[in-house]
Short mmCIF file of C-alpha atoms and ligand atoms in Angstrom, two decimals:
data_model
loop_
_atom_site.label_atom_id
_atom_site.label_comp_id
_atom_site.label_asym_id
_atom_site.label_seq_id
_atom_site.Cartn_x
_atom_site.Cartn_y
_atom_site.Cartn_z
CA UNK A 1 -8.57 21.19 -7.51
CA UNK A 2 -5.84 19.86 -9.82
CA UNK A 3 -6.61 17.36 -12.37
CA UNK A 4 -4.19 15.32 -14.78
CA UNK A 5 -4.89 15.78 -18.56
CA UNK A 6 -4.06 12.80 -20.60
CA UNK A 7 -3.95 12.68 -24.57
CA UNK A 8 -3.94 9.01 -25.22
CA UNK A 9 -2.00 7.04 -28.04
CA UNK A 10 1.66 7.49 -26.86
CA UNK A 11 3.44 4.47 -27.16
CA UNK A 12 5.55 4.31 -23.76
CA UNK A 13 9.28 3.60 -23.95
CA UNK A 14 12.26 3.99 -21.84
CA UNK A 15 13.24 3.62 -18.08
CA UNK A 16 11.19 4.32 -15.20
CA UNK A 17 12.32 4.61 -11.50
CA UNK A 18 10.32 2.78 -8.84
CA UNK A 19 10.02 4.41 -5.54
CA UNK A 20 9.77 2.97 -1.98
CA UNK A 21 6.80 1.27 -1.22
CA UNK A 22 4.09 3.32 0.12
CA UNK A 23 2.54 0.42 2.34
CA UNK A 24 5.65 -0.91 3.60
CA UNK A 25 6.72 2.76 4.64
CA UNK A 26 3.29 2.95 6.43
CA UNK A 27 4.05 -0.04 8.76
CA UNK A 28 7.96 0.96 9.02
CA UNK A 29 7.34 4.48 10.33
CA UNK A 30 5.32 3.56 13.35
CA UNK A 31 8.38 1.21 14.45
CA UNK A 32 10.06 4.42 15.68
CA UNK A 33 7.66 4.03 18.76
CA UNK A 34 9.23 0.75 19.83
CA UNK A 35 12.42 2.62 20.54
CA UNK A 36 14.24 5.83 22.25
CA UNK A 37 17.02 5.50 19.88
CA UNK A 38 16.62 7.22 16.32
CA UNK A 39 15.05 5.23 13.52
CA UNK A 40 16.47 6.43 10.06
CA UNK A 41 14.29 5.33 7.00
CA UNK A 42 15.82 5.45 3.38
CA UNK A 43 14.09 5.42 0.35
CA UNK A 44 10.88 6.92 1.62
CA UNK A 45 8.61 8.13 -0.99
CA UNK A 46 7.21 11.50 -1.34
CA UNK A 47 3.42 11.02 -0.68
CA UNK A 48 0.71 12.62 1.05
CA UNK A 49 0.11 9.61 2.96
CA UNK A 50 3.62 9.63 4.29
CA UNK A 51 3.46 13.15 5.09
CA UNK A 52 0.20 12.54 6.83
CA UNK A 53 1.69 9.66 9.10
CA UNK A 54 4.72 11.79 10.03
CA UNK A 55 2.35 14.52 11.20
CA UNK A 56 0.51 11.76 13.40
CA UNK A 57 4.02 10.82 14.77
CA UNK A 58 4.59 14.61 15.54
CA UNK A 59 1.54 14.44 17.80
CA UNK A 60 3.19 11.75 19.94
CA UNK A 61 6.23 13.89 20.52
CA UNK A 62 8.18 11.98 17.95
CA UNK A 63 10.65 14.17 16.19
CA UNK A 64 10.84 13.88 12.41
CA UNK A 65 14.04 15.00 10.45
CA UNK A 66 14.21 15.07 6.69
CA UNK A 67 17.76 14.49 5.55
CA UNK A 68 17.26 14.83 1.74
CA UNK A 69 18.02 11.73 -0.33
CA UNK A 70 21.21 9.47 -1.21
CA UNK A 71 22.35 8.97 -4.92
CA UNK A 72 21.25 5.29 -4.73
CA UNK A 73 17.98 6.26 -3.66
CA UNK A 74 15.11 7.90 -5.31
CA UNK A 75 13.13 8.92 -2.10
CA UNK A 76 13.81 10.68 0.95
CA UNK A 77 16.04 9.83 4.17
CA UNK A 78 14.07 10.56 7.26
CA UNK A 79 15.00 10.18 11.15
CA UNK A 80 12.14 9.63 13.55
CA UNK A 81 13.25 10.07 17.37
CA UNK A 82 10.89 8.86 19.94
CA UNK A 83 13.08 9.56 22.97
CA UNK A 84 9.90 10.57 24.92
CA UNK A 85 6.45 9.80 23.88
CA UNK A 86 4.45 12.69 25.08
CA UNK A 87 0.73 11.77 24.19
CA UNK A 88 -0.66 8.25 23.56
CA UNK A 89 -3.89 9.33 21.51
CA UNK A 90 -4.20 9.10 17.86
CA UNK A 91 -7.30 11.62 17.13
CA UNK A 92 -10.25 11.13 15.05
CA UNK A 93 -9.23 13.94 12.69
CA UNK A 94 -5.99 12.47 11.55
CA UNK A 95 -7.18 8.58 11.74
CA UNK A 96 -10.05 9.52 9.64
CA UNK A 97 -8.05 10.92 6.82
CA UNK A 98 -5.69 7.93 6.73
CA UNK A 99 -6.51 4.65 7.97
CA UNK A 100 -3.19 3.24 8.28
CA UNK A 101 -3.06 5.18 11.52
CA UNK A 102 -4.38 2.26 13.29
CA UNK A 103 -0.72 0.90 12.84
CA UNK A 104 0.27 3.04 15.95
CA UNK A 105 -2.02 0.95 18.17
CA UNK A 106 0.31 -2.05 18.56
CA UNK A 107 3.66 -0.15 19.11
CA UNK A 108 2.48 2.38 21.23
CA UNK A 109 0.66 0.02 23.66
CA UNK A 110 3.99 -2.27 23.51
CA UNK A 111 6.04 0.72 24.49
CA UNK A 112 3.69 2.86 26.56
CA UNK A 113 1.32 0.30 27.93
CA UNK A 114 -1.53 2.33 26.81
CA UNK A 115 -2.93 3.52 23.58
CA UNK A 116 -5.93 5.33 22.42
CA UNK A 117 -6.71 5.16 18.39
CA UNK A 118 -9.77 6.61 16.81
CA UNK A 119 -11.90 3.95 15.05
CA UNK A 120 -11.15 4.48 11.38
CA UNK A 121 -14.67 3.96 10.14
CA UNK A 122 -15.50 2.51 6.42
CA UNK A 123 -13.90 3.72 3.46
CA UNK A 124 -14.40 3.64 -0.40
CA UNK A 125 -13.51 0.01 -0.82
CA UNK A 126 -15.43 -1.49 1.81
CA UNK A 127 -16.51 -1.73 5.50
CA UNK A 128 -12.84 -2.58 6.54
CA UNK A 129 -13.21 -3.36 10.38
CA UNK A 130 -10.32 -3.76 12.56
CA UNK A 131 -11.76 -6.61 14.83
CA UNK A 132 -8.52 -8.68 13.79
CA UNK A 133 -6.04 -6.06 15.06
CA UNK A 134 -8.08 -5.77 18.39
CA UNK A 135 -8.58 -9.68 18.90
CA UNK A 136 -4.73 -10.13 18.54
CA UNK A 137 -3.65 -7.62 21.02
CA UNK A 138 -6.34 -9.01 23.26
CA UNK A 139 -4.46 -12.64 22.71
CA UNK A 140 -1.58 -10.94 23.82
CA UNK A 141 -2.97 -9.89 27.04
CA UNK A 142 -4.06 -6.21 26.25
CA UNK A 143 -7.43 -5.02 27.84
CA UNK A 144 -9.41 -3.31 25.09
CA UNK A 145 -12.73 -1.06 25.29
CA UNK A 146 -14.22 0.62 22.64
CA UNK A 147 -15.92 4.28 23.78
CA UNK A 148 -16.91 7.33 22.17
CA UNK A 149 -15.51 6.22 18.56
CA UNK A 150 -12.03 5.16 20.26
CA UNK A 151 -10.25 2.01 20.78
CA UNK A 152 -8.66 2.21 24.45
CA UNK A 153 -5.96 -0.17 25.05
CA UNK A 154 -4.23 -1.10 28.00
CA UNK A 155 -1.37 -3.47 28.83
CA UNK A 156 -1.20 -5.22 32.42
CA UNK A 157 1.25 -3.81 34.91
CA UNK A 158 4.79 -4.69 33.76
CA UNK A 159 3.66 -4.97 29.94
CA UNK A 160 2.24 -6.99 27.39
CA UNK A 161 2.55 -10.81 28.34
CA UNK A 162 2.40 -12.08 24.74
CA UNK A 163 0.51 -14.96 23.63
CA UNK A 164 -0.80 -17.06 20.51
CA UNK A 165 -3.46 -15.92 17.61
CA UNK A 166 -4.63 -17.58 14.62
CA UNK A 167 -6.06 -15.26 12.12
CA UNK A 168 -9.54 -16.41 10.56
CA UNK A 169 -8.75 -14.25 7.70
CA UNK A 170 -5.30 -13.15 6.43
CA UNK A 171 -4.95 -9.34 7.20
CA UNK A 172 -2.13 -7.41 6.17
CA UNK A 173 -2.66 -4.38 9.09
CA UNK A 174 -3.65 -6.96 11.85
CA UNK A 175 -0.41 -8.78 11.36
CA UNK A 176 1.75 -5.71 11.29
CA UNK A 177 0.09 -4.53 14.45
CA UNK A 178 0.66 -7.69 16.38
CA UNK A 179 4.19 -8.12 15.25
CA UNK A 180 5.29 -4.77 16.32
CA UNK A 181 3.48 -5.27 19.80
CA UNK A 182 4.88 -8.80 20.05
CA UNK A 183 8.40 -7.60 19.46
CA UNK A 184 8.54 -5.82 22.92
CA UNK A 185 6.03 -8.37 24.89
CA UNK A 186 7.51 -10.23 27.90
CA UNK A 187 6.96 -13.52 26.52
CA UNK A 188 6.99 -15.37 23.41
CA UNK A 189 4.14 -14.99 20.82
CA UNK A 190 2.74 -16.81 17.86
CA UNK A 191 0.90 -15.82 14.93
CA UNK A 192 -0.85 -18.38 12.78
CA UNK A 193 -2.47 -17.61 9.24
CA UNK A 194 -0.45 -14.48 9.42
CA UNK A 195 0.00 -12.23 6.20
CA UNK A 196 3.20 -12.92 4.48
CA UNK A 197 3.26 -10.00 1.89
CA UNK A 198 6.65 -8.51 1.12
CA UNK A 199 5.62 -5.47 3.15
CA UNK A 200 5.36 -7.76 6.07
CA UNK A 201 8.86 -9.28 5.47
CA UNK A 202 10.00 -5.55 5.13
CA UNK A 203 8.73 -5.05 8.78
CA UNK A 204 10.18 -8.20 10.01
CA UNK A 205 13.36 -7.28 8.68
CA UNK A 206 13.27 -3.69 10.20
CA UNK A 207 12.14 -5.29 13.26
CA UNK A 208 15.09 -7.70 13.59
CA UNK A 209 17.64 -4.77 12.61
CA UNK A 210 16.13 -3.22 15.88
CA UNK A 211 17.07 -6.18 17.75
CA UNK A 212 13.62 -8.10 17.71
CA UNK A 213 13.71 -12.13 17.60
CA UNK A 214 11.27 -13.43 14.92
CA UNK A 215 11.14 -16.81 13.41
CA UNK A 216 9.46 -17.87 10.16
CA UNK A 217 9.66 -14.42 8.42
CA UNK A 218 7.88 -15.09 4.96
CA UNK A 219 5.72 -17.77 6.23
CA UNK A 220 2.16 -17.27 7.53
CA UNK A 221 3.36 -18.91 10.92
CA UNK A 222 5.48 -16.45 12.94
CA UNK A 223 6.98 -16.76 16.33
CA UNK A 224 8.04 -13.88 18.00
CA UNK A 225 10.04 -13.85 21.23
CA UNK A 226 9.67 -10.40 22.87
CA UNK A 227 12.56 -8.51 24.09
CA UNK A 228 13.17 -6.05 26.92
CA UNK A 229 14.13 -3.12 24.59
CA UNK A 230 14.57 -2.53 20.88
CA UNK A 231 17.50 -0.03 19.56
CA UNK A 232 17.53 1.95 16.53
CA UNK A 233 18.15 1.18 13.10
CA UNK A 234 18.93 2.56 9.64
CA UNK A 235 16.84 0.78 6.91
CA UNK A 236 15.89 1.14 3.28
CA UNK A 237 12.18 0.79 2.47
CA UNK A 238 11.63 -1.90 -0.13
CA UNK A 239 10.57 -0.94 -3.82
CA UNK A 240 6.88 -0.50 -4.39
CA UNK A 241 5.80 -3.62 -6.15
CA UNK A 242 2.12 -1.95 -6.91
CA UNK A 243 3.60 1.15 -8.54
CA UNK A 244 6.00 -1.06 -10.28
CA UNK A 245 2.89 -3.32 -11.39
CA UNK A 246 0.82 -0.14 -12.39
CA UNK A 247 3.49 1.30 -14.72
CA UNK A 248 3.90 -2.42 -16.24
CA UNK A 249 -0.05 -1.95 -17.08
CA UNK A 250 0.62 1.36 -18.43
CA UNK A 251 3.39 0.27 -20.68
CA UNK A 252 1.37 -2.77 -21.78
CA UNK A 253 -1.68 -0.84 -22.75
CA UNK A 254 0.24 1.42 -25.18
CA UNK A 255 2.16 -1.68 -26.78
CA UNK A 256 5.16 -0.09 -25.23
CA UNK A 257 8.65 -0.91 -23.68
CA UNK A 258 9.79 -0.07 -20.16
CA UNK A 259 12.38 -0.91 -17.56
CA UNK A 260 11.09 -0.51 -14.15
CA UNK A 261 14.25 0.64 -12.42
CA UNK A 262 14.68 -0.90 -8.91
CA UNK A 263 11.51 -3.06 -9.12
CA UNK A 264 11.79 -6.76 -7.49
CA UNK A 265 10.47 -9.50 -9.77
CA UNK A 266 10.23 -11.79 -7.02
CA UNK A 267 7.82 -9.49 -4.87
CA UNK A 268 5.52 -9.01 -7.93
CA UNK A 269 5.37 -12.62 -9.41
CA UNK A 270 1.69 -12.98 -9.36
CA UNK A 271 1.28 -9.66 -11.33
CA UNK A 272 4.11 -10.91 -13.64
CA UNK A 273 2.16 -13.94 -14.21
CA UNK A 274 -1.00 -12.30 -15.06
CA UNK A 275 0.88 -10.00 -17.44
CA UNK A 276 2.33 -12.99 -19.19
CA UNK A 277 -0.90 -14.51 -19.67
CA UNK A 278 -1.97 -11.43 -21.23
CA UNK A 279 0.84 -11.73 -23.51
CA UNK A 280 3.11 -9.50 -22.22
CA UNK A 281 6.62 -10.03 -22.22
CA UNK A 282 8.27 -9.62 -18.67
CA UNK A 283 11.89 -10.17 -17.83
CA UNK A 284 13.72 -9.72 -14.83
CA UNK A 285 16.83 -7.62 -15.49
CA UNK A 286 19.92 -6.30 -13.44
CA UNK A 287 18.27 -4.02 -10.74
CA UNK A 288 14.86 -4.07 -12.23
CA UNK A 289 12.05 -5.67 -14.44
CA UNK A 290 11.73 -5.32 -18.29
CA UNK A 291 8.26 -5.10 -19.64
CA UNK A 292 7.42 -5.46 -23.60
CA UNK A 293 4.40 -5.35 -25.29
CA UNK A 294 3.41 -5.77 -28.94
CA UNK A 295 0.12 -4.36 -28.87
CA UNK A 296 -1.79 -7.67 -28.92
CA UNK A 297 -3.34 -8.10 -25.38
CA UNK A 298 -5.20 -11.61 -24.67
CA UNK A 299 -8.26 -12.15 -22.30
CA UNK A 300 -7.27 -13.97 -19.04
CA UNK A 301 -9.43 -14.86 -15.74
CA UNK A 302 -8.07 -13.40 -12.61
CA UNK A 303 -8.75 -13.66 -8.85
CA UNK A 304 -7.33 -11.73 -6.30
CA UNK A 305 -5.80 -13.30 -2.97
CA UNK A 306 -3.49 -12.89 -0.29
CA UNK A 307 0.20 -13.04 -0.92
CA UNK A 308 1.36 -14.73 -2.88
CA UNK A 309 -1.90 -14.62 -4.71
CA UNK A 310 -2.53 -11.80 -7.09
CA UNK A 311 -2.73 -8.34 -5.07
CA UNK A 312 -6.29 -6.73 -4.64
CA UNK A 313 -4.13 -3.52 -4.96
CA UNK A 314 -3.47 -4.47 -8.81
CA UNK A 315 -6.98 -5.47 -9.67
CA UNK A 316 -8.25 -2.24 -10.95
CA UNK A 317 -5.10 -1.60 -13.02
CA UNK A 318 -5.11 -5.13 -14.66
CA UNK A 319 -9.05 -4.41 -15.29
CA UNK A 320 -8.00 -1.41 -17.45
CA UNK A 321 -5.54 -3.54 -19.27
CA UNK A 322 -8.03 -6.22 -19.85
CA UNK A 323 -10.75 -3.84 -21.23
CA UNK A 324 -8.39 -3.43 -24.42
CA UNK A 325 -7.68 -7.42 -24.54
CA UNK A 326 -9.07 -9.78 -27.24
CA UNK A 327 -11.77 -11.78 -25.75
CA UNK A 328 -13.61 -11.92 -22.48
CA UNK A 329 -12.04 -11.93 -18.82
CA UNK A 330 -13.60 -12.76 -15.68
CA UNK A 331 -12.19 -11.09 -12.61
CA UNK A 332 -12.89 -12.03 -8.96
CA UNK A 333 -12.19 -9.76 -6.07
CA UNK A 334 -11.83 -12.06 -3.04
CA UNK A 335 -10.27 -9.34 -0.55
CA UNK A 336 -12.70 -6.24 -0.69
CA UNK A 337 -16.31 -6.23 -1.19
CA UNK A 338 -16.62 -2.99 -3.00
CA UNK A 339 -13.69 -2.83 -5.02
CA UNK A 340 -15.26 -2.11 -8.53
CA UNK A 341 -15.91 1.58 -8.14
CA UNK A 342 -13.63 2.11 -11.31
CA UNK A 343 -16.12 0.14 -13.44
CA UNK A 344 -18.65 2.77 -14.15
CA UNK A 345 -15.84 5.48 -15.34
CA UNK A 346 -14.13 2.90 -17.35
CA UNK A 347 -17.44 2.21 -18.96
CA UNK A 348 -17.75 5.98 -19.65
CA UNK A 349 -14.71 5.51 -21.58
CA UNK A 350 -16.24 3.00 -23.80
CA UNK A 351 -15.46 -0.37 -21.80
CA UNK A 352 -17.71 -3.39 -21.77
CA UNK A 353 -17.91 -4.75 -18.12
CA UNK A 354 -20.69 -6.31 -16.25
CA UNK A 355 -20.36 -6.74 -12.45
CA UNK A 356 -22.11 -9.00 -10.24
CA UNK A 357 -21.22 -9.11 -6.66
CA UNK A 358 -17.55 -10.15 -6.51
CA UNK A 359 -17.15 -10.82 -10.00
CA UNK A 360 -16.68 -8.66 -13.13
CA UNK A 361 -16.81 -9.83 -16.66
CA UNK A 362 -14.72 -7.63 -18.94
CA UNK A 363 -15.34 -7.96 -23.03
CA UNK A 364 -12.45 -6.57 -24.59
CA UNK A 365 -13.14 -3.59 -26.98
CA UNK A 366 -10.71 -2.35 -29.77
CA UNK A 367 -10.86 1.01 -28.79
CA UNK A 368 -11.89 3.54 -25.73
CA UNK A 369 -12.44 7.16 -25.92
CA UNK A 370 -10.99 9.69 -23.42
CA UNK A 371 -13.41 11.35 -20.97
CA UNK A 372 -14.00 13.22 -17.76
CA UNK A 373 -13.45 10.72 -15.03
CA UNK A 374 -13.07 10.46 -11.42
CA UNK A 375 -12.51 7.68 -8.78
CA UNK A 376 -13.29 7.16 -5.32
CA UNK A 377 -9.95 5.46 -4.53
CA UNK A 378 -6.24 5.34 -5.39
CA UNK A 379 -5.92 2.10 -7.42
CA UNK A 380 -9.22 3.03 -9.15
CA UNK A 381 -7.86 6.40 -10.21
CA UNK A 382 -4.42 4.62 -11.63
CA UNK A 383 -6.89 2.42 -13.69
CA UNK A 384 -8.15 5.41 -15.11
CA UNK A 385 -4.90 6.93 -15.85
CA UNK A 386 -3.90 3.61 -17.53
CA UNK A 387 -7.14 3.50 -19.79
CA UNK A 388 -6.38 7.08 -20.87
CA UNK A 389 -2.99 6.58 -21.92
CA UNK A 390 -4.51 4.07 -24.76
CA UNK A 391 -7.72 6.07 -25.48
CA UNK A 392 -8.60 8.15 -28.44
CA UNK A 393 -8.50 11.59 -27.41
CA UNK A 394 -8.25 13.48 -23.94
CA UNK A 395 -8.88 11.86 -20.56
CA UNK A 396 -9.32 14.15 -17.49
CA UNK A 397 -8.83 12.57 -14.43
CA UNK A 398 -10.27 14.36 -11.55
CA UNK A 399 -9.94 14.00 -7.80
CA UNK A 400 -6.06 13.93 -8.04
CA UNK A 401 -5.55 13.76 -4.23
CA UNK A 402 -6.46 10.08 -4.44
CA UNK A 403 -3.24 9.63 -6.58
CA UNK A 404 -0.91 12.01 -4.99
CA UNK A 405 -1.58 9.64 -1.79
CA UNK A 406 0.15 6.65 -3.28
CA UNK A 407 1.91 7.62 -6.56
CA UNK A 408 5.18 9.77 -6.41
CA UNK A 409 5.56 12.27 -9.30
CA UNK A 410 3.01 10.02 -11.43
CA UNK A 411 3.11 12.52 -14.36
CA UNK A 412 6.68 13.03 -14.16
CA UNK A 413 7.37 9.36 -14.40
CA UNK A 414 5.22 9.06 -17.03
CA UNK A 415 6.22 11.84 -19.23
CA UNK A 416 9.90 10.35 -18.84
CA UNK A 417 8.65 7.42 -20.86
CA UNK A 418 7.02 9.57 -23.43
CA UNK A 419 3.21 9.78 -22.27
CA UNK A 420 1.36 13.08 -22.79
CA UNK A 421 0.20 13.75 -19.63
CA UNK A 422 0.07 16.76 -17.48
CA UNK A 423 -1.38 18.27 -14.18
CA UNK A 424 -3.50 21.46 -14.46
CA UNK A 425 -4.95 23.59 -11.70
CA UNK A 426 -8.72 24.09 -12.23
CA UNK A 427 -9.95 26.90 -13.79
C1 EPZ B 1 -3.37 -3.22 3.19
O1 EPZ B 1 -4.67 -2.91 3.99
C2 EPZ B 1 -2.97 -2.29 2.30
N1 EPZ B 1 -2.90 -0.99 3.06
C3 EPZ B 1 -3.93 -1.97 1.29
O2 EPZ B 1 -3.83 -1.14 0.49
C4 EPZ B 1 -4.43 -3.39 0.65
O3 EPZ B 1 -5.38 -3.41 -0.38
C5 EPZ B 1 -4.86 -4.61 1.54
O4 EPZ B 1 -3.73 -4.54 2.70
C6 EPZ B 1 -4.87 -5.77 1.10
O5 EPZ B 1 -3.46 -6.27 0.68
C7 EPZ B 1 -1.60 -0.80 3.86
O6 EPZ B 1 -0.71 -1.61 3.91
C8 EPZ B 1 -1.60 0.59 4.43
P1 EPZ B 1 -6.15 -6.14 5.40
P2 EPZ B 1 -5.33 -3.58 5.29
O7 EPZ B 1 -6.37 -6.01 6.92
O8 EPZ B 1 -4.12 -3.86 6.34
C9 EPZ B 1 -10.61 -7.81 6.53
C10 EPZ B 1 -3.84 0.48 -1.29
O9 EPZ B 1 -4.45 0.72 -2.31
N2 EPZ B 1 -10.37 -7.68 7.74
O10 EPZ B 1 -5.26 -7.13 4.95
O11 EPZ B 1 -6.20 -2.59 5.68
C11 EPZ B 1 -10.81 -6.64 5.25
O12 EPZ B 1 -11.97 -6.03 5.65
C12 EPZ B 1 -4.27 -0.21 -0.21
O13 EPZ B 1 -2.68 0.76 -1.08
C13 EPZ B 1 -11.25 -7.83 8.74
O14 EPZ B 1 -12.43 -8.53 8.64
O15 EPZ B 1 -6.27 -5.00 4.53
C14 EPZ B 1 -10.39 -7.21 4.15
O16 EPZ B 1 -11.68 -7.61 3.50
C15 EPZ B 1 -5.70 0.11 0.11
N3 EPZ B 1 -10.95 -7.34 10.17
C16 EPZ B 1 -9.41 -8.45 4.36
O17 EPZ B 1 -9.63 -8.56 5.69
C17 EPZ B 1 -9.59 -6.87 10.38
O18 EPZ B 1 -9.56 -6.46 11.35
C18 EPZ B 1 -7.97 -7.74 4.30
O19 EPZ B 1 -7.66 -6.68 4.80
C19 EPZ B 1 -8.75 -6.25 9.41
C20 EPZ B 1 -9.24 -6.94 8.03
#
């Protein structure tokens, strides 16, 4: 298996292109199931998770054609055409590898009146149930049964009536599934305490471009007037705010200065706020965000929360940065119960971190050392890359497939701004 070899100590400087957002793309692609007309997505990142999702779409009879990229986009242009949906089952083997597969449930049910999706099961960052996805769809009139590890959903004859649902806990995925289903329901649906992450706004904007009627976009109260049919569209995937935030941490830990080309400051306000508290200058510039650090990092306290709060997907990367800050920081992870898997690995590199339940206390250290490390999820792996960029000596990050799921051309981008990083095949 490949690994990343990082020689720490280089100060990052220059411009780094930000890709289309993985987590937006993973909810925009299943929208192709909502229409028999072609859906073209631009600025799609080249990632293992996107390839996996496209493979899943192929199982339903959706044709996927890749058209290369456009000069103004870093990513790909791909057209999805679900003229006829030939299969309504998302099998265990595919769902197990990619939890986001659950996002076909809502659109498949709305278009076909039935959908069968394997239960995803737990994952490295926690239990991750899908009860809220199912409750929302039931509130819209779906009949749902669980059998043999699968969710089987049916709409009444004539389609989903639509309905009201208040989320007891904010869920990005459940909001997405509910939105896609409600778009084609017979009546009006209302979602209360809905997630309002920028990726949800991106989904709403695509649905509107396809002919959906949605009120309250960007708020936690969404009203969706179902329409009889949706049409095709061409849509550009939003920039990846988590990728941008990750590279901001990478630049900051090296005392560097980078411009995140294409990043949208407004989407990453909580991350930029945290970085400023750590002593990093962050400035919105034309078509991007400029990050400048002078080598001195300050401790700060952080707590993750649903948007507009600090993204849980930034917690590990900010922790890596705080390992090198002056003073003691307290981090609280409020979204997932088991998202400190990077702590033992950072500790092996010389970090001083104590965890207790959802709290982590990070005592800043003057230096860290390179080590052989591996992580169990995407963002945890990125935190090890960030720590490695400023560690003494060489860090080998193993289990690269996690990073390949969510960071497009990671080593190329970091090389572009001066990092000593390369991918090597296992001996
Ligand atoms: C999305 O996951 C992202 N994934 C995650 O990105 C991200 O960490 C998460 O949102 C939170 O921002 C994609 O967009 C593909 P949730 P999702 O439903 O939708 C609980 C990354 O690194 N919950 O908002 O699965 C759940 O257990 C990742 O890119 C229920 O209890 O997250 C969690 O505690 C990984 N029942 C909380 O809600 C449900 O039915 C928020 O989860 C659903 C969720």
